[in-house]
Short mmCIF file of C-alpha atoms in Angstrom, two decimals:
data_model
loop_
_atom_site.label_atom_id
_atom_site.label_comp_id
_atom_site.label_asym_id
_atom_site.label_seq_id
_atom_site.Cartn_x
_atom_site.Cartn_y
_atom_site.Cartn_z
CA UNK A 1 -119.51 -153.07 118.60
CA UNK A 2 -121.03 -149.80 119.73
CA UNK A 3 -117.85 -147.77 118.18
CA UNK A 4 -118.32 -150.20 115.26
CA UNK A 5 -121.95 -149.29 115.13
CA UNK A 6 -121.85 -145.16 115.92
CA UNK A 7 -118.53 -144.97 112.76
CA UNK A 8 -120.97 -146.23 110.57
CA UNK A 9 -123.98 -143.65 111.07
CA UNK A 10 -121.45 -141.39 111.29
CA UNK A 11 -120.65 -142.32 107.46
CA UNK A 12 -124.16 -142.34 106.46
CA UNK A 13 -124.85 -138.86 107.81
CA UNK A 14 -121.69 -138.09 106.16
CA UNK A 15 -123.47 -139.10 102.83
CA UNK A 16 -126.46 -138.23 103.37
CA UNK A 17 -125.17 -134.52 103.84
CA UNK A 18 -123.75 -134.91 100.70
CA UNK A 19 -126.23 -135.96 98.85
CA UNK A 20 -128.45 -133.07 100.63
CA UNK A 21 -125.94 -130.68 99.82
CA UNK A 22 -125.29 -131.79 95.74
CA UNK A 23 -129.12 -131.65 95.81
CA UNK A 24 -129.16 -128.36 96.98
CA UNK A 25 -126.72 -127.11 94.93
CA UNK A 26 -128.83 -128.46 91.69
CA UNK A 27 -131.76 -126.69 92.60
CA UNK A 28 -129.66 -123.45 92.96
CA UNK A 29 -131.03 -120.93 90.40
CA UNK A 30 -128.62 -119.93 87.86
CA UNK A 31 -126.78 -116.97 89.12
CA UNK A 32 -128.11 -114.13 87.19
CA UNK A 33 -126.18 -113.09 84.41
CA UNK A 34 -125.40 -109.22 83.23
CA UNK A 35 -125.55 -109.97 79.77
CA UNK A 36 -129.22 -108.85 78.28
CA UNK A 37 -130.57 -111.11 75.90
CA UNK A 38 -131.85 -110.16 72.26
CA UNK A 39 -135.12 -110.25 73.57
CA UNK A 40 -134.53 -108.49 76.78
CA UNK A 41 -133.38 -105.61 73.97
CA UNK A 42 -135.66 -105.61 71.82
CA UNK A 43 -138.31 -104.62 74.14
CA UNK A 44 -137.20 -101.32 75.56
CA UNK A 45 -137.97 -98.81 73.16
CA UNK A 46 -134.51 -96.87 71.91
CA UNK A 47 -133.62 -93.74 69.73
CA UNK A 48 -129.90 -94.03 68.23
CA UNK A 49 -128.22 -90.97 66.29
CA UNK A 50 -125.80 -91.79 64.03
CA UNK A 51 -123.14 -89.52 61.94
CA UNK A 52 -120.64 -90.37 59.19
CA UNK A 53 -117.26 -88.92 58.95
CA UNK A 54 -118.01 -88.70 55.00
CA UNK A 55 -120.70 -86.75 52.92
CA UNK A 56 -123.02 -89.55 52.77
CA UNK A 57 -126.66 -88.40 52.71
CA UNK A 58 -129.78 -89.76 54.45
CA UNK A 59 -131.03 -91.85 51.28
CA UNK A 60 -127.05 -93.64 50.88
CA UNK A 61 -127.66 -94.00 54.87
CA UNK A 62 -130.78 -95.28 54.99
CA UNK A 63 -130.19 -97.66 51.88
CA UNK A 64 -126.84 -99.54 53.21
CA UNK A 65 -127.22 -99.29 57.13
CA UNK A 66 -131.04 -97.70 58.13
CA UNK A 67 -133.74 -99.90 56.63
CA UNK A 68 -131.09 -102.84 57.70
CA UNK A 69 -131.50 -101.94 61.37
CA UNK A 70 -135.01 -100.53 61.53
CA UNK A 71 -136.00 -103.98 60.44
CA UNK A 72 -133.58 -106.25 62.44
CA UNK A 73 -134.91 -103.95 65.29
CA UNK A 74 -137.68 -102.72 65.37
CA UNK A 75 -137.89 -101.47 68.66
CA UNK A 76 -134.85 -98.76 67.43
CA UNK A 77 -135.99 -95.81 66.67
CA UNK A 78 -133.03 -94.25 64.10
CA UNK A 79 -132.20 -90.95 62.82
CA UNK A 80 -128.83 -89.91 60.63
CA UNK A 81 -127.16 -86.60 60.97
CA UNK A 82 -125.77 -85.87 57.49
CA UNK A 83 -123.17 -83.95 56.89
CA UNK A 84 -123.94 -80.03 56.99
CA UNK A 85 -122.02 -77.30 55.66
CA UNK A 86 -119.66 -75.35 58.15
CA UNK A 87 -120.82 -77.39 60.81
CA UNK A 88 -118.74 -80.17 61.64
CA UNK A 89 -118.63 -82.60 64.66
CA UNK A 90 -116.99 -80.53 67.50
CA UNK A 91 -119.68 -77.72 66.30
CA UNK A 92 -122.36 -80.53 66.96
CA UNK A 93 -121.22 -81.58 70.60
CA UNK A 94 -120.59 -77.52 71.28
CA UNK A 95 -124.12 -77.29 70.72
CA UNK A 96 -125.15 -80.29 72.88
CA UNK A 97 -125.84 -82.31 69.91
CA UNK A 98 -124.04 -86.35 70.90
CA UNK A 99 -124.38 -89.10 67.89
CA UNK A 100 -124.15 -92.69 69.52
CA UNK A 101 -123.54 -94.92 66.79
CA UNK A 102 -120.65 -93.26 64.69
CA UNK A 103 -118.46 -94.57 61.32
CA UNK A 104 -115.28 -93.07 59.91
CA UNK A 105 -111.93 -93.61 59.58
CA UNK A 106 -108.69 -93.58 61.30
CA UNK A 107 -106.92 -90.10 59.53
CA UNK A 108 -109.18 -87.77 61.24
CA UNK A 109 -109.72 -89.73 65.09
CA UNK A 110 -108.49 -87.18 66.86
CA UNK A 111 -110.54 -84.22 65.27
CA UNK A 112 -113.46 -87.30 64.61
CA UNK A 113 -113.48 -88.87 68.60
CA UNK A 114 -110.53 -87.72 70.94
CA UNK A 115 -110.81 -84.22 70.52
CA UNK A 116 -114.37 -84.32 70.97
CA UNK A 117 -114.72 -86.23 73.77
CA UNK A 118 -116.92 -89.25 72.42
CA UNK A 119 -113.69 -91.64 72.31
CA UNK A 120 -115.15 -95.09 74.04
CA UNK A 121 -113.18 -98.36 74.38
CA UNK A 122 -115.27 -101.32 73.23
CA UNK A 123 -113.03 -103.85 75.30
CA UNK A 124 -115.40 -104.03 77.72
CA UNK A 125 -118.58 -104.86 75.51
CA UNK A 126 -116.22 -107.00 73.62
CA UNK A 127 -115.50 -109.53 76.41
CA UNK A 128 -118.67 -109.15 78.34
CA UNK A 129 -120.47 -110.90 74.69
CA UNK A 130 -117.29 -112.54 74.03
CA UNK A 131 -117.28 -111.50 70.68
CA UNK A 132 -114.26 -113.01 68.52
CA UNK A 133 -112.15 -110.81 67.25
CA UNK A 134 -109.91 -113.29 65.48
CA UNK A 135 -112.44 -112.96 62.70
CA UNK A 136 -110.97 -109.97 61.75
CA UNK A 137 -108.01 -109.04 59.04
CA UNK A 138 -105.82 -108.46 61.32
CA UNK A 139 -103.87 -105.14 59.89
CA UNK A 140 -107.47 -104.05 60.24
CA UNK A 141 -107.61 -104.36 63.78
CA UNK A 142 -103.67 -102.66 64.30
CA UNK A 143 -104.70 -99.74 61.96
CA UNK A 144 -107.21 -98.65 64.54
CA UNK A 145 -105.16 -99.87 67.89
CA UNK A 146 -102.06 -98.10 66.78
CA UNK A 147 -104.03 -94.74 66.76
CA UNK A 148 -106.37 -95.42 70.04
CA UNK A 149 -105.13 -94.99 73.63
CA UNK A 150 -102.90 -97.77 74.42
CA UNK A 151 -104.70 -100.54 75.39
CA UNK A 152 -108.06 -99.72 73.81
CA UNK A 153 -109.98 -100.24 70.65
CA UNK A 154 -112.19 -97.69 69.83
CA UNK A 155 -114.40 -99.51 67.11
CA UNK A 156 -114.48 -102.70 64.87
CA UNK A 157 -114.02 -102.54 61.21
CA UNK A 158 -116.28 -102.31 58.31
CA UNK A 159 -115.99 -103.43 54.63
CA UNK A 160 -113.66 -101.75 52.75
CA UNK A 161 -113.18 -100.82 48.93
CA UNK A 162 -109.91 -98.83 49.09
CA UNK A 163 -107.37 -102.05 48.44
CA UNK A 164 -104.85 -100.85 45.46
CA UNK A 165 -104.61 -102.63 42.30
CA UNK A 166 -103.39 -102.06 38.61
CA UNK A 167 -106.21 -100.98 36.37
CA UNK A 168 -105.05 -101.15 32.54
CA UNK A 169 -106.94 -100.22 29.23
CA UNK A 170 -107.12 -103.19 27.43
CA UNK A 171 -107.92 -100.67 24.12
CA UNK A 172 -104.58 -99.91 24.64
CA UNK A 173 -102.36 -102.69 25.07
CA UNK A 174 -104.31 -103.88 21.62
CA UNK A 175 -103.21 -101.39 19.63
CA UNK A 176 -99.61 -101.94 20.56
CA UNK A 177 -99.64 -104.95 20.82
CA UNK A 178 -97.89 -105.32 24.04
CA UNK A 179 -99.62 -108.08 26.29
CA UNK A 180 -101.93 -107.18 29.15
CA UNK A 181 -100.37 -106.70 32.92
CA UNK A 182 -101.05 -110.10 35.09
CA UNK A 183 -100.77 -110.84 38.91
CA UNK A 184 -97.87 -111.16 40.65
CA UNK A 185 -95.48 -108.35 38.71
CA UNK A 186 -92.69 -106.42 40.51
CA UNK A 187 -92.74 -102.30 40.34
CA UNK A 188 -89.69 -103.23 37.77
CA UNK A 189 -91.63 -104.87 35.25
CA UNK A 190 -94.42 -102.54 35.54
CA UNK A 191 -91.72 -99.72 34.61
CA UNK A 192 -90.34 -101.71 31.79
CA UNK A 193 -94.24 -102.20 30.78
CA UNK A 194 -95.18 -99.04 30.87
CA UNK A 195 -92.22 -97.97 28.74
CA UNK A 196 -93.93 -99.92 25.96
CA UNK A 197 -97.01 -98.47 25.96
CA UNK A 198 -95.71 -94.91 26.59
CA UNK A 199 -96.41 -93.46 23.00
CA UNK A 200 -96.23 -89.63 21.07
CA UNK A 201 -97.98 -89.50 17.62
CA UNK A 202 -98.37 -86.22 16.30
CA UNK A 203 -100.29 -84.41 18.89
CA UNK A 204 -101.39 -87.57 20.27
CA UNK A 205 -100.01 -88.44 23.82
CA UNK A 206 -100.21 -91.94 24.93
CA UNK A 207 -99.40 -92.41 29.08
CA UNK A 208 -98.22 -95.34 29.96
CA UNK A 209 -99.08 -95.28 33.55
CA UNK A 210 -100.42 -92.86 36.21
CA UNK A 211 -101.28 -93.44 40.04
CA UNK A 212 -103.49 -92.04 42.61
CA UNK A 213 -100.35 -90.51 44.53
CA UNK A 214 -101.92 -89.62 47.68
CA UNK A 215 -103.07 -93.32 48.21
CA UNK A 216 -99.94 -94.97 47.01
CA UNK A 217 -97.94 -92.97 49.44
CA UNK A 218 -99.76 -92.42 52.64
CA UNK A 219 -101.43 -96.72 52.51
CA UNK A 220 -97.33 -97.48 51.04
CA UNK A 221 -96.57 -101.30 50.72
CA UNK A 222 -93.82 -100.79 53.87
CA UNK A 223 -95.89 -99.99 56.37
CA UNK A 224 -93.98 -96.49 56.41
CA UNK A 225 -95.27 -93.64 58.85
CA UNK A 226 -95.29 -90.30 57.92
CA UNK A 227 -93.95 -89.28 61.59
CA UNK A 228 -90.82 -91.46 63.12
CA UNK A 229 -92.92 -93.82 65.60
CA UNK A 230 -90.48 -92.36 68.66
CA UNK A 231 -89.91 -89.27 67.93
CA UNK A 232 -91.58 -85.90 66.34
CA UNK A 233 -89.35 -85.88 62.87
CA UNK A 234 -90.10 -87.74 59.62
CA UNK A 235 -89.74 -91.76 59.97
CA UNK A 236 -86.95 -93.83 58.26
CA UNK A 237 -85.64 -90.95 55.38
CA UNK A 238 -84.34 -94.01 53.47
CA UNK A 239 -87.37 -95.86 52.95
CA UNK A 240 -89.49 -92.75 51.73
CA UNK A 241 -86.61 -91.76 49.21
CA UNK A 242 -87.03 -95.53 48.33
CA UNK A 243 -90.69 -94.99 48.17
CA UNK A 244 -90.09 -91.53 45.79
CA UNK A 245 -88.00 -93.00 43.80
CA UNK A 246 -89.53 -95.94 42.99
CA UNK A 247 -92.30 -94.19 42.04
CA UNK A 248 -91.07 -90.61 40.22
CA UNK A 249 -89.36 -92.92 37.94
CA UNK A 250 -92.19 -93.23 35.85
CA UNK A 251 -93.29 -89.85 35.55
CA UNK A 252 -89.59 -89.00 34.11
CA UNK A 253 -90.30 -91.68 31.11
CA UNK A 254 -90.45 -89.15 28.02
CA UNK A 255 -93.99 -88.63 27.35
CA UNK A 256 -95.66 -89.91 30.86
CA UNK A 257 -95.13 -87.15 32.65
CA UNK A 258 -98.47 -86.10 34.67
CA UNK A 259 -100.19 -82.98 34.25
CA UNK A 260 -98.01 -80.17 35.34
CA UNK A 261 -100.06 -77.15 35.38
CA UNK A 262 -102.54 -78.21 37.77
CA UNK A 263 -101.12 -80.03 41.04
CA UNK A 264 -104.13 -81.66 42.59
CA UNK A 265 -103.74 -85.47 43.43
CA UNK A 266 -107.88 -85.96 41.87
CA UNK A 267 -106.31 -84.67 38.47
CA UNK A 268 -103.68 -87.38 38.15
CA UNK A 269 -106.28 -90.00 39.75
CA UNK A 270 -108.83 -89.22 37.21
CA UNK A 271 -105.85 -89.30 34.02
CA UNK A 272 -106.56 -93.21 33.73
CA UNK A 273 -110.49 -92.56 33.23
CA UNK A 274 -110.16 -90.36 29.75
CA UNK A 275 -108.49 -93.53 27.87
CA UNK A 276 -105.28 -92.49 26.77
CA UNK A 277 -103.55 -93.79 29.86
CA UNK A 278 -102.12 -97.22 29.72
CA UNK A 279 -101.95 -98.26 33.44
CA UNK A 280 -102.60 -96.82 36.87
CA UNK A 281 -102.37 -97.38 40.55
CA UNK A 282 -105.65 -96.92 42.08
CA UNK A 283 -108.20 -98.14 44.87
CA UNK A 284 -110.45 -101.12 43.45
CA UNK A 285 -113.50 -98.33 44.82
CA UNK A 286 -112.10 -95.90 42.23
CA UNK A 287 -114.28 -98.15 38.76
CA UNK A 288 -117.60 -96.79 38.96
CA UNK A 289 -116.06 -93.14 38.29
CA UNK A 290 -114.93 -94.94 35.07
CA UNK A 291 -116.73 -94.30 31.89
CA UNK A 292 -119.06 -97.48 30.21
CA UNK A 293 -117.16 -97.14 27.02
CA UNK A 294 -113.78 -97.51 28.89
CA UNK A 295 -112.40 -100.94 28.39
CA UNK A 296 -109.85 -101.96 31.41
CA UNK A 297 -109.46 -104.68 33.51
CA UNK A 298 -107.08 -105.38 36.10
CA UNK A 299 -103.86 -107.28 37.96
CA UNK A 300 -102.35 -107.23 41.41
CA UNK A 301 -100.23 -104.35 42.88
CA UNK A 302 -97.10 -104.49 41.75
CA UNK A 303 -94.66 -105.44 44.57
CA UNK A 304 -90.80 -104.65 45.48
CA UNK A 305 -88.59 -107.67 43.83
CA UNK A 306 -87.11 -107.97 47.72
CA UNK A 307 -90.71 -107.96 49.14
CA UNK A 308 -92.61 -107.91 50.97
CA UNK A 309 -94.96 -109.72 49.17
CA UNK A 310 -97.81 -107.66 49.95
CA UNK A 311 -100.74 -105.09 49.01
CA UNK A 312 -101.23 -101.75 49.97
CA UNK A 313 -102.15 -100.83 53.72
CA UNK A 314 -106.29 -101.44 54.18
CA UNK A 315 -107.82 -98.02 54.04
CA UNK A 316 -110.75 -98.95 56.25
CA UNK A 317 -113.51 -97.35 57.94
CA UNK A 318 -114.94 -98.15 61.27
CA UNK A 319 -117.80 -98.52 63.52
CA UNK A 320 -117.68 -96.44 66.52
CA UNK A 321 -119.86 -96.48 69.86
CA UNK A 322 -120.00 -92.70 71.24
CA UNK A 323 -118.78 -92.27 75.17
CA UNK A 324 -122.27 -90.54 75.61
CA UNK A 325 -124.14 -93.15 74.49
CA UNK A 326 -126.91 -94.42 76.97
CA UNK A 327 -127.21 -97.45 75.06
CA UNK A 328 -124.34 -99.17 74.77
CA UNK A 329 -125.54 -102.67 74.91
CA UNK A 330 -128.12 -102.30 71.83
CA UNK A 331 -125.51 -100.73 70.08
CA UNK A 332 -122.92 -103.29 70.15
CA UNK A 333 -125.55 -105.63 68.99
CA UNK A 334 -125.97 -103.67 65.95
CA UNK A 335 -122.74 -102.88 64.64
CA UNK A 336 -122.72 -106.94 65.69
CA UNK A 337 -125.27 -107.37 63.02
CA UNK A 338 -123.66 -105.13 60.74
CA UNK A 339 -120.40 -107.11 60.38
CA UNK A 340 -122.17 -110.38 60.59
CA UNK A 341 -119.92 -112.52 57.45
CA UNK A 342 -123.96 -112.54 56.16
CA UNK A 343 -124.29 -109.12 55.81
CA UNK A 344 -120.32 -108.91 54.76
CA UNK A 345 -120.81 -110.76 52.00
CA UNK A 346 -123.84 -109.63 50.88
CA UNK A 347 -122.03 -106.41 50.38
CA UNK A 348 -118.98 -107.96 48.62
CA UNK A 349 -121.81 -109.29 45.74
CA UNK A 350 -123.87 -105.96 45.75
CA UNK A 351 -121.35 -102.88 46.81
CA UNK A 352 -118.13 -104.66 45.55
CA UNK A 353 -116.61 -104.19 49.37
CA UNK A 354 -114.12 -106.40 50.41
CA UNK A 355 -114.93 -107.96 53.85
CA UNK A 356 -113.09 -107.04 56.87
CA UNK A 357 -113.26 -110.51 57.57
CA UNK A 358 -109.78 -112.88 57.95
CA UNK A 359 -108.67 -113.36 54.31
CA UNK A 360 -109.29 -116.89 53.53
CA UNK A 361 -112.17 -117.39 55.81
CA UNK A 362 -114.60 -116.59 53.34
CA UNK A 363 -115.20 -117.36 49.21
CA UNK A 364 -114.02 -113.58 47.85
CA UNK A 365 -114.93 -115.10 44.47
CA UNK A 366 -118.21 -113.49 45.19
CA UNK A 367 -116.67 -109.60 45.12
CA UNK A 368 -119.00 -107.80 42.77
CA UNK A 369 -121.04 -110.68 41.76
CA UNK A 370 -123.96 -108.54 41.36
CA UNK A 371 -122.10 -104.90 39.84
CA UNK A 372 -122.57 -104.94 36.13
CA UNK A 373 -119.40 -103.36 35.84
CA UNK A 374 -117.19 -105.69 37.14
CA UNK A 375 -119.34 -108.50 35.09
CA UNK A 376 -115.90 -110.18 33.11
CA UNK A 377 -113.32 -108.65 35.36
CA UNK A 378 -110.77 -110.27 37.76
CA UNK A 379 -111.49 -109.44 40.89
CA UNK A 380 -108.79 -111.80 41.86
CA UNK A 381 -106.54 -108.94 41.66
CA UNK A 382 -108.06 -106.95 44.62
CA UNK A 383 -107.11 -109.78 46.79
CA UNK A 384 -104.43 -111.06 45.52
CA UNK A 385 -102.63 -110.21 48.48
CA UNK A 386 -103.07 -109.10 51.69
CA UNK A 387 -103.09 -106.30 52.94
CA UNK A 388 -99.94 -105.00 54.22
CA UNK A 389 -99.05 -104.83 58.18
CA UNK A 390 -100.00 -101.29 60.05
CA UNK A 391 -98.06 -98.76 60.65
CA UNK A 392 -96.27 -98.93 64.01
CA UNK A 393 -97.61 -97.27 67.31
CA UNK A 394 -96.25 -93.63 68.26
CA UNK A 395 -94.82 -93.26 71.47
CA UNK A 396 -98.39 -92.35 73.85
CA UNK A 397 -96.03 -89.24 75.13
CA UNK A 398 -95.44 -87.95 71.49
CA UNK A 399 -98.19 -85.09 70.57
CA UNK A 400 -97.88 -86.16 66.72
CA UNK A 401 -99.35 -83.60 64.14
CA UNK A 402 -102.39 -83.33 62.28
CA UNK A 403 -102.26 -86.70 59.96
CA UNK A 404 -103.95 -84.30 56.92
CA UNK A 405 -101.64 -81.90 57.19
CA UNK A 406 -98.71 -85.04 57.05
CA UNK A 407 -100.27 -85.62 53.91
CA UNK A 408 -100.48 -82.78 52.10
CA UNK A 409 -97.31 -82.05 53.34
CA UNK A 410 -95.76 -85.44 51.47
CA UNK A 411 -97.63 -85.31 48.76
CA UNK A 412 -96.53 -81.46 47.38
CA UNK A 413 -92.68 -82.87 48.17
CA UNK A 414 -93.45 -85.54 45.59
CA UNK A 415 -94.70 -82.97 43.15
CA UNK A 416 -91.77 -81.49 43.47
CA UNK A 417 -90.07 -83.85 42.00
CA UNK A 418 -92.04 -85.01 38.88
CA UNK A 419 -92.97 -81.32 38.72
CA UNK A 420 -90.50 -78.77 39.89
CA UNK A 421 -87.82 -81.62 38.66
CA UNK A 422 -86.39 -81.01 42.19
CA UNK A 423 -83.90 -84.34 43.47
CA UNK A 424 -85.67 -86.81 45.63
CA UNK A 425 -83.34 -85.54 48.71
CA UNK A 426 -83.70 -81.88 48.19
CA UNK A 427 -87.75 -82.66 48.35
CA UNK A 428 -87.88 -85.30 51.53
CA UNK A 429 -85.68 -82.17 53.47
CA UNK A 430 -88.56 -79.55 52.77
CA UNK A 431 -90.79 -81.91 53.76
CA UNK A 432 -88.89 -82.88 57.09
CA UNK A 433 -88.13 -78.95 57.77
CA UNK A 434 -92.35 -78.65 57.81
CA UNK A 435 -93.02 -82.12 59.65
CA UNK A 436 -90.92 -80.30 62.67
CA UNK A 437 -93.31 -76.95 62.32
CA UNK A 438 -96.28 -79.25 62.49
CA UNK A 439 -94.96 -81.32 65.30
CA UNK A 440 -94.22 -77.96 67.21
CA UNK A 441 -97.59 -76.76 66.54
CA UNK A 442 -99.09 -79.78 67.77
CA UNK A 443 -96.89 -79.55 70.58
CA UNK A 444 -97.77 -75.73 71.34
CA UNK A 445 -101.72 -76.28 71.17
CA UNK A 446 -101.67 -79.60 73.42
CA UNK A 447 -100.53 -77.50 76.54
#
């Protein structure tokens, strides 16, 4: 009976301890977390410097991104460091000068970041807000991966205006009588097309279709590198003389040719705006540089009849959070801000920017809803597809070469062609014989 009786307060204190110990473990205080909250940030105050990779002055500045944050935070003090004359970032940082907030794009990291010092891997801010990047475009994401450290991101991406598309001059295709370009046409049709509309009267010269080259080739539809991804030579020969000659055949219809006496890429770009070009390959941020009497509209990028069935590669830009920044935390919250689908898609309406948002997870319909010159255009076109994949990643032990020179480099071969009238092979082998003296440069100045 004892035994009987001592089991049984043996059980209770058993309980009881439980019950002690659950309450005790309610009563806990929370363990204290490292994640500041908005408030916590918004009391210290903070000075940010920020600098643009581009030319954009304080007004531009303070118009899309300053007045934004100064009121969102107004505990931020922020200053801009515009672009100055002969004095470029690695000048700046020389002189003990460190922006923490910086924007650009992925052609000139190294010079931009790497070289400079102020590279910074945003992993860790990433998961420590758990910020979702699944709301991303993808390719967006890859474009900048593919150029960071392995492993790393080095910023998140912005809106971007620099998707390709076919403008046309309606004017044009009136007067001929040939019916307008749609969505959804191969680079075939859009030769046959601009056959058509390829006209000589008198001293009158009628194009039938032009192209920003340097765009077309260096954001190409196959996700084509300038540099093989293992190895310091030019990538896959076969797919850039595809790329050539898909594209020099239009330049050798009688009568389309491009300007030859001046070789700048701006001078073809800007053929389509004087209205006596039919068509042309260009970035949907290339309209307001058109004139208000110009009547055009626009399709899709044409695509390869054996696909893929997709646009050029996204020429994005980037928000980047400097290495010697002392305020990391406020500064993710920001650029957070920033690319908020809000503040996205208030830009679509108002600066005709596509978001860098998934395509699909937001209305596009939207883009340029409030740009009186795309009032009565189809903006469909811009996103008719998506964007193609990114390039591959180079091999981390391969120094690479300069990107601009890359491009410079490929763009000359292709003028060439439709100027020089040299063969497609004989101009991808110069180009390859100067790839290897970059690569060897590169090579020589990284030891």
């Amino acid at each position: 009976m004892k035994a009987k009786q001592m089991v049984g307060s043996l059980v209770v204190l058993s309980m009881l301890g439980s019950t002690l110990a659950a309450c005790s473990k309610e009563a806990a205080p929370p363990a204290k977390s490292n994640v500041p909250s908005e408030a916590d940030l918004l009391k210290e105050p903070v000075t940010l410097v920020f600098k643009s990779q581009f030319d954009d002055n304080m007004e531009k500045f303070n118009e899309r991104y300053g007045d934004r944050i100064r009121a969102k935070f107004p505990n931020v003090t922020v200053k801009f460091l515009p672009r100055e004359k002969d004095l470029d970032i690695r000048e700046l940082v020389a002189a003990g000068t460190y922006p923490d907030i910086m924007y650009g794009n992925t052609s000139q990291i190294d010079q931009f970041l790497v070289e400079t010092g102020l590279a910074y891997d945003m992993t860790e801010l990433i998961k420590k807000y758990n910020y979702d990047l699944n709301r991303f475009e993808p390719a967006l994401l890859d474009n900048l991966r593919n150029v960071s450290a392995p492993g790393t991101l080095y910023g998140l991406p912005m809106p971007w205006g620099g998707a390709q598309l076919l403008y046309y001059n309606k004017a044009l295709f009136d007067r001929f009588g040939v019916p307008y370009p749609k969505d959804g046409m191969t680079w075939d049709e859009t030769y046959e097309l601009a056959k058509k509309v390829t006209r000589v009267n008198g001293d009158e010269t009628y194009r039938g279709f032009s192209s920003f080259i340097s765009a077309v080739l260096r954001d190409n539809q196959l996700s084509l590198p300038y540099l093989d991804p293992k190895a310091d030579k030019m990538a896959d020969n076969e797919k850039w003389k595809r790329l050539f000659t898909n594209l020099s055949r239009f330049y050798e219809i009688t009568g389309n040719n491009r300007d030859t006496k001046n070789r700048s890429q701006n001078t073809e770009s800007q053929a389509f705006e004087k209205g006596n070009v039919a068509m042309q390959i260009n970035q949907f941020n290339k309209f307001p540089a058109f004139p208000p009497n110009l009547d055009w509209d626009m399709a899709s990028i044409p695509i390869f009849a054996d696909g893929p069935k997709v646009g050029s590669q996204a020429a994005s830009n980037y928000w980047f959070i400097t290495k010697t920044n002392q305020h990391k935390d406020i500064s993710f919250q920001i650029i957070k801000y920033l690319l908020s689908d809000e503040l996205q898609l208030e830009a679509a309406k108002s600066d005709a920017t596509l978001p860098s948002l998934k395509l699909g997870s937001v209305n596009l319909e939207v883009l340029g809803q409030n740009v009186p010159a795309l009032k009565g255009k189809h903006t469909k076109a811009v996103y008719y597809y998506a964007p193609a994949p990114a390039m591959p990643r180079r091999e981390a032990n391969l120094p690479g070469a300069d990107p601009n020179v890359l491009k410079t480099t490929m763009e000359e071969a292709f003028n060439r062609v439709v100027i020089d009238k040299l063969d497609v092979n004989s101009a991808l082998r110069e180009a390859s014989e100067k790839f290897d003296k970059a690569a060897a440069e590169k090579k020589n100045s990284s030891k």
